[in-house]
Amino acid sequence: MSNFEPSAALKDLLRSAGPVLALTGAGVSAESGLATFRGPGGLWEGHDPMTLATPEAFARDPDLVWRFYSWRRTRAAAASPNGAHLALAALDEAIAEFLLATQNVDGLHERAGSRRMVRLHGSLWRLRCVRCQDEQDEFREDLDPLPPRHSCGGLLRPGVVWFGEPLPWESFERAVALARRARLVLVAGTSGMVYPAASIPQVARDAGAYVVEINPERTPLSHLAEERFEGPAGAALPRILEAAGIPVRESA
Ligand code: OAD
């Protein structure tokens, strides 16, 4: 659908009290100017994730890993939420039972106003001590000299999930629990390549949810979708919601 006109079934589901689950990936931040991971111009095209996003990479070269994440944090701080983030924040306000499960670590959903959300892959704005595991929400800007250290003397690492690491269990369980009960699941801006996050739409579909995908490209999750919007989420999501009578703010 190129005009982003939702079906009557989708409008009804959006006007209902829920439960509604949204799963997002890097594509929802593309229109904010942040690179996705895969595909042309993606972060993993120019950088090998095994040297930047694994516990082994951090053990080998914490300085390099920190420079990569500091660069991404600077980019994220300079970016603004787009229509996709704003639409998902509007859904959070409009739907009685709602959860946003994001793989994104950039903080743009939070800045757009999403409250009921789980961060499946952590956050660029958190720090964790590799020695005592203390987590810090307050991000320190003065990370020099790299790598930063916790007061216990241990190295501080970015509070994100790396390849080979488990997801924050409670967050993943919350998403799966809602997937099992959801009437509607919106899957936006994810390639559906990284598990276990990519398993969530299948769980929902198996339990009878109406799955909708918003992505300019087909993905391994496309076959699960009853309805697909082939276009950028920042343009499509506000149009879909507004067609269902849910107002979306123009800026955060
Ligand atoms: P990917 O980079 O794998 O996929 C981005 C998806 O967004 C692709 O399917 C694009 O077609 C789509 N896309 C691009 N522009 C879009 C737009 N304007 N609107 C909607 N969709 C758009 O990103 P993720 O699926 O998020 O994990 O990747 C999953 C995980 O892999 C990430 O969380 C990260 C990465 O490695 C870790 O770092 C552990």
Tab-separated table of C-alpha atoms and ligand atoms in Angstrom:
chain	number	residue	atom	x	y	z
A	1	MET	CA	0.000	0.000	0.000
A	2	SER	CA	1.692	3.170	-1.084
A	3	ASN	CA	-0.816	5.728	0.152
A	4	PHE	CA	-0.556	4.327	3.678
A	5	GLU	CA	-4.323	3.908	3.935
A	6	PRO	CA	-5.024	1.298	6.614
A	7	SER	CA	-7.670	-1.377	6.086
A	8	ALA	CA	-10.943	-1.232	7.988
A	9	ALA	CA	-9.728	-4.156	10.115
A	10	LEU	CA	-6.584	-2.292	11.096
A	11	LYS	CA	-8.507	0.894	11.893
A	12	ASP	CA	-10.833	-1.091	14.163
A	13	LEU	CA	-7.897	-2.651	15.973
A	14	LEU	CA	-6.277	0.754	16.438
A	15	ARG	CA	-9.503	2.162	17.858
A	16	SER	CA	-9.834	-0.717	20.312
A	17	ALA	CA	-8.374	-0.772	23.802
A	18	GLY	CA	-5.726	-3.292	22.756
A	19	PRO	CA	-3.689	-5.209	23.618
A	20	VAL	CA	-1.322	-3.734	21.030
A	21	LEU	CA	2.390	-4.478	20.782
A	22	ALA	CA	4.873	-2.577	18.629
A	23	LEU	CA	8.314	-3.930	17.735
A	24	THR	CA	10.806	-1.460	16.313
A	25	GLY	CA	14.313	-1.537	14.882
A	26	ALA	CA	16.881	0.834	13.471
A	27	GLY	CA	14.714	1.714	10.445
A	28	VAL	CA	12.411	3.874	12.582
A	29	SER	CA	15.363	6.164	13.307
A	30	ALA	CA	16.540	6.317	9.682
A	31	GLU	CA	14.471	9.431	8.972
A	32	SER	CA	16.123	11.064	11.987
A	33	GLY	CA	19.425	10.672	10.153
A	34	LEU	CA	20.750	7.673	12.086
A	35	ALA	CA	22.220	4.838	10.049
A	36	THR	CA	20.661	1.380	10.188
A	37	PHE	CA	22.913	-1.652	10.637
A	38	ARG	CA	22.375	-3.718	7.499
A	39	GLY	CA	22.176	-2.779	3.853
A	40	PRO	CA	23.917	-0.045	1.864
A	41	GLY	CA	25.392	2.621	4.130
A	42	GLY	CA	24.555	0.526	7.203
A	43	LEU	CA	26.821	0.591	10.249
A	44	TRP	CA	27.813	-3.044	9.771
A	45	GLU	CA	28.820	-2.365	6.192
A	46	GLY	CA	31.700	-0.128	7.194
A	47	HIS	CA	32.435	-1.760	10.534
A	48	ASP	CA	32.798	-5.362	11.568
A	49	PRO	CA	30.382	-6.002	14.448
A	50	MET	CA	32.721	-8.676	15.806
A	51	THR	CA	35.361	-6.007	16.497
A	52	LEU	CA	32.894	-3.505	17.989
A	53	ALA	CA	29.846	-5.185	19.474
A	54	THR	CA	30.949	-8.271	21.383
A	55	PRO	CA	32.266	-8.771	24.932
A	56	GLU	CA	35.471	-10.177	23.372
A	57	ALA	CA	35.958	-7.002	21.326
A	58	PHE	CA	35.597	-4.912	24.474
A	59	ALA	CA	38.069	-7.083	26.371
A	60	ARG	CA	40.550	-6.774	23.487
A	61	ASP	CA	40.217	-3.064	22.762
A	62	PRO	CA	37.904	-1.138	25.116
A	63	ASP	CA	39.152	2.175	23.769
A	64	LEU	CA	38.079	1.357	20.192
A	65	VAL	CA	34.679	0.073	21.333
A	66	TRP	CA	34.118	3.198	23.423
A	67	ARG	CA	35.017	5.464	20.515
A	68	PHE	CA	32.422	3.703	18.361
A	69	TYR	CA	29.719	4.069	21.017
A	70	SER	CA	30.689	7.667	21.853
A	71	TRP	CA	30.370	8.521	18.160
A	72	ARG	CA	26.927	6.883	18.031
A	73	ARG	CA	25.864	8.696	21.213
A	74	THR	CA	26.911	12.038	19.743
A	75	ARG	CA	24.927	11.291	16.565
A	76	ALA	CA	21.878	10.208	18.570
A	77	ALA	CA	22.038	13.298	20.798
A	78	ALA	CA	22.041	15.541	17.722
A	79	ALA	CA	19.073	13.727	16.133
A	80	SER	CA	15.398	14.457	16.733
A	81	PRO	CA	12.492	12.017	16.944
A	82	ASN	CA	10.617	11.633	13.645
A	83	GLY	CA	7.016	10.810	12.800
A	84	ALA	CA	7.489	7.120	13.617
A	85	HIS	CA	8.625	7.851	17.171
A	86	LEU	CA	5.863	10.430	17.594
A	87	ALA	CA	3.206	8.049	16.274
A	88	LEU	CA	4.292	5.303	18.662
A	89	ALA	CA	4.178	7.779	21.550
A	90	ALA	CA	0.650	8.728	20.435
A	91	LEU	CA	-0.355	5.044	20.491
A	92	ASP	CA	1.035	4.765	24.002
A	93	GLU	CA	-1.363	7.537	25.022
A	94	ALA	CA	-4.342	6.280	23.022
A	95	ILE	CA	-4.416	2.532	23.715
A	96	ALA	CA	-5.345	1.161	27.128
A	97	GLU	CA	-3.085	-1.872	26.881
A	98	PHE	CA	0.058	-1.160	24.924
A	99	LEU	CA	3.748	-1.981	24.931
A	100	LEU	CA	6.585	-0.843	22.714
A	101	ALA	CA	9.476	-3.300	22.454
A	102	THR	CA	12.424	-1.630	20.774
A	103	GLN	CA	15.772	-2.950	19.645
A	104	ASN	CA	17.001	0.617	19.386
A	105	VAL	CA	19.484	2.059	21.831
A	106	ASP	CA	19.340	5.680	20.636
A	107	GLY	CA	16.796	7.053	23.132
A	108	LEU	CA	14.571	8.634	20.462
A	109	HIS	CA	11.426	6.736	21.522
A	110	GLU	CA	11.833	8.020	25.063
A	111	ARG	CA	12.417	11.562	23.820
A	112	ALA	CA	9.248	11.357	21.700
A	113	GLY	CA	7.277	10.517	24.858
A	114	SER	CA	6.941	6.709	24.863
A	115	ARG	CA	6.525	5.469	28.412
A	116	ARG	CA	5.317	1.881	28.315
A	117	MET	CA	8.338	0.412	26.599
A	118	VAL	CA	11.055	-2.189	26.964
A	119	ARG	CA	14.550	-1.777	25.549
A	120	LEU	CA	15.487	-5.218	24.302
A	121	HIS	CA	19.060	-4.220	23.399
A	122	GLY	CA	19.767	-1.746	26.209
A	123	SER	CA	20.612	1.910	25.819
A	124	LEU	CA	23.470	4.097	24.585
A	125	TRP	CA	22.801	6.246	27.649
A	126	ARG	CA	23.550	3.626	30.263
A	127	LEU	CA	26.849	2.481	31.652
A	128	ARG	CA	27.656	-0.787	33.388
A	129	CYS	CA	30.695	-1.791	35.369
A	130	VAL	CA	32.205	-5.026	34.072
A	131	ARG	CA	33.577	-5.807	37.549
A	132	CYS	CA	30.755	-5.074	40.031
A	133	GLN	CA	27.902	-4.934	37.437
A	134	ASP	CA	26.649	-1.627	38.879
A	135	GLU	CA	24.419	0.085	36.284
A	136	GLN	CA	24.378	3.825	35.942
A	137	ASP	CA	21.540	5.710	34.306
A	138	GLU	CA	23.144	9.086	34.628
A	139	PHE	CA	25.372	9.325	31.638
A	140	ARG	CA	28.694	11.020	32.293
A	141	GLU	CA	29.761	13.314	29.501
A	142	ASP	CA	33.377	13.401	30.686
A	143	LEU	CA	34.334	9.962	29.491
A	144	ASP	CA	37.945	10.958	28.893
A	145	PRO	CA	40.306	9.281	29.301
A	146	LEU	CA	38.875	6.245	27.556
A	147	PRO	CA	37.961	3.703	28.669
A	148	PRO	CA	36.101	5.189	31.660
A	149	ARG	CA	36.251	3.484	35.054
A	150	HIS	CA	33.720	2.877	37.801
A	151	SER	CA	34.461	4.057	41.339
A	152	CYS	CA	35.248	0.406	42.218
A	153	GLY	CA	38.088	0.530	39.690
A	154	GLY	CA	36.414	-1.740	37.125
A	155	LEU	CA	36.018	-0.756	33.472
A	156	LEU	CA	32.724	0.837	32.512
A	157	ARG	CA	31.101	-0.519	29.361
A	158	PRO	CA	28.158	0.733	27.294
A	159	GLY	CA	24.849	-0.562	28.656
A	160	VAL	CA	23.886	-2.217	25.397
A	161	VAL	CA	23.418	-5.864	24.467
A	162	TRP	CA	26.244	-7.251	22.382
A	163	PHE	CA	26.344	-10.260	20.078
A	164	GLY	CA	26.525	-13.429	22.107
A	165	GLU	CA	24.922	-11.811	25.164
A	166	PRO	CA	21.482	-12.544	26.563
A	167	LEU	CA	18.737	-9.947	26.352
A	168	PRO	CA	17.521	-8.307	29.564
A	169	TRP	CA	15.311	-11.208	30.549
A	170	GLU	CA	12.482	-9.316	32.209
A	171	SER	CA	12.107	-6.962	29.234
A	172	PHE	CA	12.037	-9.792	26.745
A	173	GLU	CA	9.521	-11.721	28.858
A	174	ARG	CA	7.220	-8.694	29.038
A	175	ALA	CA	7.306	-8.393	25.256
A	176	VAL	CA	6.668	-12.103	24.718
A	177	ALA	CA	3.863	-12.139	27.282
A	178	LEU	CA	2.071	-9.357	25.429
A	179	ALA	CA	2.820	-10.976	22.065
A	180	ARG	CA	0.870	-14.010	23.277
A	181	ARG	CA	-2.200	-11.883	24.036
A	182	ALA	CA	-1.947	-9.034	21.552
A	183	ARG	CA	-4.699	-8.448	19.018
A	184	LEU	CA	-2.447	-6.241	16.922
A	185	VAL	CA	1.324	-6.215	16.433
A	186	LEU	CA	3.072	-3.445	14.516
A	187	VAL	CA	6.535	-4.380	13.251
A	188	ALA	CA	8.407	-1.300	12.043
A	189	GLY	CA	11.916	-0.721	10.753
A	190	THR	CA	13.518	-4.036	11.592
A	191	SER	CA	15.224	-6.496	9.259
A	192	GLY	CA	14.045	-9.361	11.465
A	193	MET	CA	17.517	-10.904	11.379
A	194	VAL	CA	18.501	-10.742	15.030
A	195	TYR	CA	17.085	-13.251	17.472
A	196	PRO	CA	15.449	-13.553	19.890
A	197	ALA	CA	13.817	-10.147	19.196
A	198	ALA	CA	12.848	-11.321	15.710
A	199	SER	CA	10.894	-14.238	17.190
A	200	ILE	CA	8.294	-11.929	18.754
A	201	PRO	CA	6.091	-11.424	15.639
A	202	GLN	CA	5.931	-15.196	15.096
A	203	VAL	CA	4.832	-15.743	18.696
A	204	ALA	CA	2.125	-13.132	18.207
A	205	ARG	CA	0.991	-14.524	14.896
A	206	ASP	CA	0.812	-18.076	16.280
A	207	ALA	CA	-1.380	-16.742	19.092
A	208	GLY	CA	-3.745	-15.114	16.601
A	209	ALA	CA	-2.579	-11.495	16.434
A	210	TYR	CA	-3.051	-9.341	13.348
A	211	VAL	CA	0.517	-8.527	12.271
A	212	VAL	CA	1.321	-5.352	10.327
A	213	GLU	CA	4.736	-4.560	8.883
A	214	ILE	CA	5.993	-1.082	8.029
A	215	ASN	CA	9.233	-1.279	6.050
A	216	PRO	CA	10.305	-0.101	2.579
A	217	GLU	CA	11.831	-3.559	1.979
A	218	ARG	CA	10.545	-7.084	2.385
A	219	THR	CA	12.050	-8.955	5.342
A	220	PRO	CA	12.035	-12.520	6.683
A	221	LEU	CA	9.067	-11.371	8.819
A	222	SER	CA	6.991	-10.124	5.874
A	223	HIS	CA	5.206	-13.438	5.382
A	224	LEU	CA	3.716	-13.090	8.870
A	225	ALA	CA	2.096	-9.772	8.050
A	226	GLU	CA	-1.564	-9.531	7.153
A	227	GLU	CA	-0.957	-5.982	6.025
A	228	ARG	CA	2.271	-4.341	4.832
A	229	PHE	CA	3.108	-0.691	4.289
A	230	GLU	CA	6.040	-0.469	1.913
A	231	GLY	CA	7.527	2.847	2.830
A	232	PRO	CA	9.323	4.845	5.474
A	233	ALA	CA	7.841	4.481	8.940
A	234	GLY	CA	8.211	8.194	9.727
A	235	ALA	CA	5.773	9.013	6.949
A	236	ALA	CA	3.572	5.911	7.128
A	237	LEU	CA	2.877	5.524	10.851
A	238	PRO	CA	1.416	9.024	11.444
A	239	ARG	CA	-0.811	8.606	8.363
A	240	ILE	CA	-2.033	5.191	9.515
A	241	LEU	CA	-2.851	6.460	13.007
A	242	GLU	CA	-4.523	9.616	11.802
A	243	ALA	CA	-6.722	7.563	9.472
A	244	ALA	CA	-7.866	5.716	12.606
A	245	GLY	CA	-8.565	8.999	14.393
A	246	ILE	CA	-5.486	8.995	16.629
A	247	PRO	CA	-3.803	12.401	16.583
A	248	VAL	CA	-0.007	12.497	16.310
A	249	ARG	CA	2.025	15.472	17.509
A	250	GLU	CA	4.328	17.128	14.991
A	251	SER	CA	7.298	17.425	17.304
A	252	ALA	CA	8.448	16.046	20.633
B	1	OAD	P1	18.727	-3.456	10.528
B	1	OAD	O1	19.741	-2.471	10.080
B	1	OAD	O2	19.092	-4.893	10.492
B	1	OAD	O3	17.403	-3.294	9.662
B	1	OAD	C1	16.829	-2.045	9.447
B	1	OAD	C2	15.532	-2.260	8.716
B	1	OAD	O4	14.898	-0.986	8.596
B	1	OAD	C3	15.659	-2.801	7.288
B	1	OAD	O5	14.724	-3.860	7.116
B	1	OAD	C4	15.307	-1.612	6.402
B	1	OAD	O6	14.634	-2.000	5.196
B	1	OAD	C5	14.363	-0.861	7.305
B	1	OAD	N1	14.248	0.586	7.037
B	1	OAD	C6	15.148	1.443	6.510
B	1	OAD	N2	14.658	2.684	6.479
B	1	OAD	C7	13.419	2.623	7.009
B	1	OAD	C8	12.401	3.581	7.264
B	1	OAD	N3	12.563	4.889	6.987
B	1	OAD	N4	11.236	3.154	7.818
B	1	OAD	C9	11.050	1.836	8.109
B	1	OAD	N5	11.975	0.898	7.898
B	1	OAD	C10	13.145	1.276	7.363
B	1	OAD	O7	18.272	-2.993	11.999
B	1	OAD	P2	17.568	-3.847	13.144
B	1	OAD	O8	16.545	-4.754	12.602
B	1	OAD	O9	17.176	-2.897	14.213
B	1	OAD	O10	21.876	-5.219	17.559
B	1	OAD	O11	18.775	-4.702	13.675
B	1	OAD	C11	18.603	-5.518	14.789
B	1	OAD	C12	19.839	-5.518	15.638
B	1	OAD	O12	20.966	-5.818	14.829
B	1	OAD	C13	20.188	-4.180	16.248
B	1	OAD	O13	19.504	-3.935	17.446
B	1	OAD	C14	21.657	-4.314	16.475
B	1	OAD	C15	22.047	-4.905	15.156
B	1	OAD	O14	23.219	-5.618	15.132
B	1	OAD	C16	22.989	-5.140	18.309
B	1	OAD	O15	23.803	-4.253	18.189
B	1	OAD	C17	23.079	-6.247	19.313
